Amino acid sequence: MSGKKITGRTKQLSLKATPKFHQRLKELATKERCLMIEVLEQAMELYERKRTIKENIQPISRNKITKSNKRSRDNEQEEQNTNPKKRKISG
């Protein structure tokens, strides 16, 4: 036997990367005692989870404000604009 792992991976994948990225990937795989492809597979899983979470948590659009929310917001703005102290106008 040649000492290579049997991984079950049969599809060839060819990528171009910067030397810096390649070195970082290689060092991480060595540190984790796994294959570089395993690091990339785990990274892809985390990326997909992050995307799923982002898609499920959608921010409320300003265009979708309900009438009750709009009235509440308008009342807050009126309260902020109203000054309880009256200013004397000298003339």
CSV table of N, CA and C in Angstrom, one decimal:
chain,number,residue,atom,x,y,z
A,1,MET,N,0.8,-1.2,0.0
A,1,MET,CA,0.0,0.0,0.0
A,1,MET,C,0.9,1.2,0.0
A,2,SER,N,0.4,2.3,-0.6
A,2,SER,CA,1.2,3.5,-0.8
A,2,SER,C,1.2,4.5,0.4
A,3,GLY,N,0.4,4.2,1.4
A,3,GLY,CA,0.3,5.0,2.6
A,3,GLY,C,-0.7,6.2,2.4
A,4,LYS,N,-1.5,6.2,1.4
A,4,LYS,CA,-2.5,7.2,1.2
A,4,LYS,C,-3.8,6.8,1.8
A,5,LYS,N,-4.5,7.8,2.3
A,5,LYS,CA,-5.8,7.5,2.9
A,5,LYS,C,-6.8,7.2,1.8
A,6,ILE,N,-7.7,6.3,2.1
A,6,ILE,CA,-8.8,6.0,1.2
A,6,ILE,C,-10.0,6.9,1.8
A,7,THR,N,-10.4,7.8,1.0
A,7,THR,CA,-11.3,8.8,1.4
A,7,THR,C,-12.7,8.7,0.8
A,8,GLY,N,-12.8,8.0,-0.3
A,8,GLY,CA,-14.1,7.9,-0.9
A,8,GLY,C,-14.4,9.0,-1.9
A,9,ARG,N,-13.5,9.9,-2.0
A,9,ARG,CA,-13.6,11.0,-2.9
A,9,ARG,C,-13.1,10.6,-4.3
A,10,THR,N,-13.9,10.8,-5.3
A,10,THR,CA,-13.5,10.3,-6.6
A,10,THR,C,-13.5,11.4,-7.6
A,11,LYS,N,-14.1,12.6,-7.3
A,11,LYS,CA,-14.2,13.6,-8.3
A,11,LYS,C,-13.0,14.6,-8.2
A,12,GLN,N,-12.3,14.8,-9.3
A,12,GLN,CA,-11.1,15.7,-9.3
A,12,GLN,C,-11.6,17.2,-9.1
A,13,LEU,N,-10.9,17.9,-8.3
A,13,LEU,CA,-11.2,19.3,-8.1
A,13,LEU,C,-9.9,20.1,-8.3
A,14,SER,N,-9.9,21.1,-9.2
A,14,SER,CA,-8.7,21.8,-9.5
A,14,SER,C,-9.0,23.3,-9.3
A,15,LEU,N,-8.2,23.9,-8.5
A,15,LEU,CA,-8.5,25.3,-8.1
A,15,LEU,C,-7.2,26.1,-8.3
A,16,LYS,N,-7.3,27.4,-8.5
A,16,LYS,CA,-6.2,28.3,-8.5
A,16,LYS,C,-6.3,29.1,-7.2
A,17,ALA,N,-5.3,29.3,-6.5
A,17,ALA,CA,-5.3,30.0,-5.3
A,17,ALA,C,-4.0,30.8,-5.2
A,18,THR,N,-4.0,31.8,-4.3
A,18,THR,CA,-2.8,32.6,-4.1
A,18,THR,C,-1.9,31.7,-3.3
A,19,PRO,N,-0.6,31.9,-3.4
A,19,PRO,CA,0.4,31.2,-2.5
A,19,PRO,C,0.1,31.3,-1.0
A,20,LYS,N,-0.3,32.5,-0.6
A,20,LYS,CA,-0.6,32.8,0.8
A,20,LYS,C,-1.8,31.9,1.2
A,21,PHE,N,-2.9,31.9,0.4
A,21,PHE,CA,-4.1,31.1,0.8
A,21,PHE,C,-3.7,29.6,0.8
A,22,HIS,N,-3.0,29.1,-0.1
A,22,HIS,CA,-2.6,27.7,-0.2
A,22,HIS,C,-1.8,27.4,1.1
A,23,GLN,N,-0.8,28.2,1.5
A,23,GLN,CA,0.0,28.0,2.6
A,23,GLN,C,-0.9,27.9,3.9
A,24,ARG,N,-1.8,28.9,4.0
A,24,ARG,CA,-2.7,28.9,5.2
A,24,ARG,C,-3.5,27.7,5.3
A,25,LEU,N,-4.1,27.2,4.1
A,25,LEU,CA,-4.9,26.0,4.1
A,25,LEU,C,-4.1,24.8,4.5
A,26,LYS,N,-2.9,24.7,3.9
A,26,LYS,CA,-2.0,23.6,4.2
A,26,LYS,C,-1.6,23.5,5.7
A,27,GLU,N,-1.3,24.7,6.3
A,27,GLU,CA,-0.9,24.7,7.7
A,27,GLU,C,-2.1,24.4,8.6
A,28,LEU,N,-3.3,24.8,8.2
A,28,LEU,CA,-4.4,24.5,9.0
A,28,LEU,C,-4.8,23.0,8.9
A,29,ALA,N,-4.7,22.4,7.8
A,29,ALA,CA,-4.9,21.0,7.6
A,29,ALA,C,-3.9,20.2,8.4
A,30,THR,N,-2.7,20.6,8.4
A,30,THR,CA,-1.6,19.9,9.1
A,30,THR,C,-1.9,20.0,10.6
A,31,LYS,N,-2.2,21.2,11.1
A,31,LYS,CA,-2.5,21.4,12.5
A,31,LYS,C,-3.7,20.6,12.9
A,32,GLU,N,-4.7,20.5,12.1
A,32,GLU,CA,-5.9,19.7,12.4
A,32,GLU,C,-5.8,18.2,12.1
A,33,ARG,N,-4.7,17.9,11.5
A,33,ARG,CA,-4.4,16.5,11.1
A,33,ARG,C,-5.5,15.9,10.2
A,34,CYS,N,-5.8,16.7,9.1
A,34,CYS,CA,-6.8,16.3,8.2
A,34,CYS,C,-6.3,16.7,6.8
A,35,LEU,N,-7.1,16.4,5.8
A,35,LEU,CA,-6.8,16.8,4.4
A,35,LEU,C,-7.2,18.2,4.2
A,36,MET,N,-6.6,18.8,3.2
A,36,MET,CA,-7.0,20.2,2.9
A,36,MET,C,-8.4,20.2,2.4
A,37,ILE,N,-8.9,19.2,1.7
A,37,ILE,CA,-10.2,19.2,1.2
A,37,ILE,C,-11.2,19.1,2.4
A,38,GLU,N,-10.8,18.4,3.5
A,38,GLU,CA,-11.7,18.4,4.6
A,38,GLU,C,-11.8,19.7,5.3
A,39,VAL,N,-10.8,20.5,5.3
A,39,VAL,CA,-10.9,21.9,5.8
A,39,VAL,C,-11.9,22.7,4.9
A,40,LEU,N,-11.7,22.6,3.6
A,40,LEU,CA,-12.6,23.3,2.7
A,40,LEU,C,-14.1,22.8,2.8
A,41,GLU,N,-14.3,21.5,3.0
A,41,GLU,CA,-15.6,21.0,3.2
A,41,GLU,C,-16.3,21.5,4.5
A,42,GLN,N,-15.5,21.6,5.6
A,42,GLN,CA,-16.0,22.1,6.8
A,42,GLN,C,-16.3,23.6,6.7
A,43,ALA,N,-15.5,24.3,5.9
A,43,ALA,CA,-15.7,25.7,5.7
A,43,ALA,C,-17.0,26.0,4.9
A,44,MET,N,-17.2,25.1,4.0
A,44,MET,CA,-18.4,25.2,3.1
A,44,MET,C,-19.7,25.0,4.0
A,45,GLU,N,-19.6,24.0,4.9
A,45,GLU,CA,-20.7,23.7,5.8
A,45,GLU,C,-21.1,24.9,6.6
A,46,LEU,N,-20.0,25.5,7.2
A,46,LEU,CA,-20.2,26.7,8.1
A,46,LEU,C,-20.8,27.8,7.2
A,47,TYR,N,-20.3,28.0,6.0
A,47,TYR,CA,-20.8,29.1,5.2
A,47,TYR,C,-22.3,28.9,4.8
A,48,GLU,N,-22.7,27.6,4.5
A,48,GLU,CA,-24.1,27.3,4.2
A,48,GLU,C,-25.0,27.6,5.4
A,49,ARG,N,-24.5,27.2,6.6
A,49,ARG,CA,-25.3,27.4,7.8
A,49,ARG,C,-25.5,28.9,8.1
A,50,LYS,N,-24.4,29.7,7.9
A,50,LYS,CA,-24.5,31.1,8.0
A,50,LYS,C,-25.5,31.7,7.1
A,51,ARG,N,-25.4,31.3,5.8
A,51,ARG,CA,-26.4,31.8,4.8
A,51,ARG,C,-27.8,31.5,5.2
A,52,THR,N,-28.1,30.3,5.7
A,52,THR,CA,-29.4,29.8,6.0
A,52,THR,C,-29.9,30.7,7.2
A,53,ILE,N,-29.1,31.0,8.1
A,53,ILE,CA,-29.5,31.8,9.3
A,53,ILE,C,-29.8,33.2,8.8
A,54,LYS,N,-29.0,33.8,7.9
A,54,LYS,CA,-29.2,35.1,7.4
A,54,LYS,C,-30.5,35.2,6.6
A,55,GLU,N,-30.8,34.1,5.8
A,55,GLU,CA,-32.0,34.1,5.0
A,55,GLU,C,-33.3,34.0,5.9
A,56,ASN,N,-33.2,33.3,7.0
A,56,ASN,CA,-34.3,33.1,7.9
A,56,ASN,C,-34.6,34.4,8.8
A,57,ILE,N,-33.6,35.2,9.0
A,57,ILE,CA,-33.7,36.4,9.8
A,57,ILE,C,-33.6,37.6,8.8
A,58,GLN,N,-34.8,38.0,8.3
A,58,GLN,CA,-34.8,39.1,7.4
A,58,GLN,C,-35.2,40.4,8.1
A,59,PRO,N,-34.5,41.5,7.9
A,59,PRO,CA,-34.8,42.7,8.5
A,59,PRO,C,-36.1,43.2,8.0
A,60,ILE,N,-36.8,44.0,8.9
A,60,ILE,CA,-38.1,44.5,8.6
A,60,ILE,C,-37.9,45.7,7.6
A,61,SER,N,-38.5,45.7,6.5
A,61,SER,CA,-38.4,46.8,5.5
A,61,SER,C,-39.1,48.0,6.0
A,62,ARG,N,-38.6,49.2,5.7
A,62,ARG,CA,-39.2,50.4,6.1
A,62,ARG,C,-40.6,50.6,5.3
A,63,ASN,N,-40.7,49.9,4.2
A,63,ASN,CA,-41.9,50.0,3.4
A,63,ASN,C,-43.0,49.1,3.9
A,64,LYS,N,-42.7,48.2,4.8
A,64,LYS,CA,-43.7,47.3,5.3
A,64,LYS,C,-44.1,47.6,6.7
A,65,ILE,N,-44.1,48.9,7.1
A,65,ILE,CA,-44.5,49.4,8.4
A,65,ILE,C,-46.0,49.4,8.4
A,66,THR,N,-46.6,48.8,9.5
A,66,THR,CA,-48.0,48.8,9.6
A,66,THR,C,-48.5,50.1,10.0
A,67,LYS,N,-49.8,50.4,9.9
A,67,LYS,CA,-50.4,51.7,10.2
A,67,LYS,C,-50.2,52.0,11.7
A,68,SER,N,-50.4,50.9,12.6
A,68,SER,CA,-50.3,51.2,14.0
A,68,SER,C,-48.8,51.5,14.3
A,69,ASN,N,-47.8,50.9,13.7
A,69,ASN,CA,-46.4,51.2,13.9
A,69,ASN,C,-46.1,52.6,13.4
A,70,LYS,N,-46.7,53.0,12.3
A,70,LYS,CA,-46.5,54.3,11.7
A,70,LYS,C,-47.0,55.4,12.6
A,71,ARG,N,-48.3,55.2,13.2
A,71,ARG,CA,-48.9,56.2,14.1
A,71,ARG,C,-48.0,56.3,15.3
A,72,SER,N,-47.5,55.2,15.9
A,72,SER,CA,-46.7,55.2,17.0
A,72,SER,C,-45.4,56.0,16.8
A,73,ARG,N,-44.8,55.8,15.6
A,73,ARG,CA,-43.6,56.5,15.2
A,73,ARG,C,-43.8,58.0,15.0
A,74,ASP,N,-45.0,58.3,14.4
A,74,ASP,CA,-45.3,59.7,14.2
A,74,ASP,C,-45.6,60.4,15.6
A,75,ASN,N,-46.2,59.7,16.5
A,75,ASN,CA,-46.4,60.3,17.8
A,75,ASN,C,-45.1,60.6,18.6
A,76,GLU,N,-44.2,59.7,18.4
A,76,GLU,CA,-42.9,59.8,19.1
A,76,GLU,C,-42.2,61.0,18.5
A,77,GLN,N,-42.3,61.2,17.2
A,77,GLN,CA,-41.6,62.4,16.5
A,77,GLN,C,-42.3,63.7,17.0
A,78,GLU,N,-43.6,63.7,17.2
A,78,GLU,CA,-44.3,64.9,17.6
A,78,GLU,C,-43.9,65.3,19.0
A,79,GLU,N,-43.7,64.2,19.9
A,79,GLU,CA,-43.3,64.5,21.3
A,79,GLU,C,-41.9,65.1,21.3
A,80,GLN,N,-41.0,64.6,20.4
A,80,GLN,CA,-39.7,65.1,20.4
A,80,GLN,C,-39.6,66.5,19.9
A,81,ASN,N,-40.5,66.9,19.0
A,81,ASN,CA,-40.5,68.2,18.4
A,81,ASN,C,-41.2,69.2,19.3
A,82,THR,N,-42.0,68.8,20.2
A,82,THR,CA,-42.8,69.7,21.1
A,82,THR,C,-41.9,70.1,22.3
A,83,ASN,N,-41.7,71.4,22.4
A,83,ASN,CA,-40.9,71.8,23.5
A,83,ASN,C,-41.8,72.4,24.6
A,84,PRO,N,-41.8,71.8,25.8
A,84,PRO,CA,-42.7,72.3,26.8
A,84,PRO,C,-42.5,73.7,27.3
A,85,LYS,N,-41.3,74.3,27.1
A,85,LYS,CA,-41.1,75.7,27.4
A,85,LYS,C,-41.3,76.5,26.2
A,86,LYS,N,-42.1,77.6,26.5
A,86,LYS,CA,-42.4,78.5,25.4
A,86,LYS,C,-41.3,79.6,25.4
A,87,ARG,N,-40.9,80.0,24.2
A,87,ARG,CA,-39.9,81.0,24.1
A,87,ARG,C,-40.6,82.3,23.9
A,88,LYS,N,-40.0,83.4,24.5
A,88,LYS,CA,-40.5,84.7,24.3
A,88,LYS,C,-39.9,85.3,23.0
A,89,ILE,N,-40.8,85.9,22.3
A,89,ILE,CA,-40.2,86.5,21.0
A,89,ILE,C,-40.1,88.0,21.3
A,90,SER,N,-38.9,88.5,21.3
A,90,SER,CA,-38.7,89.9,21.6
A,90,SER,C,-38.8,90.7,20.3
A,91,GLY,N,-39.5,91.7,20.3
A,91,GLY,CA,-39.7,92.4,19.1
A,91,GLY,C,-39.8,93.9,19.2
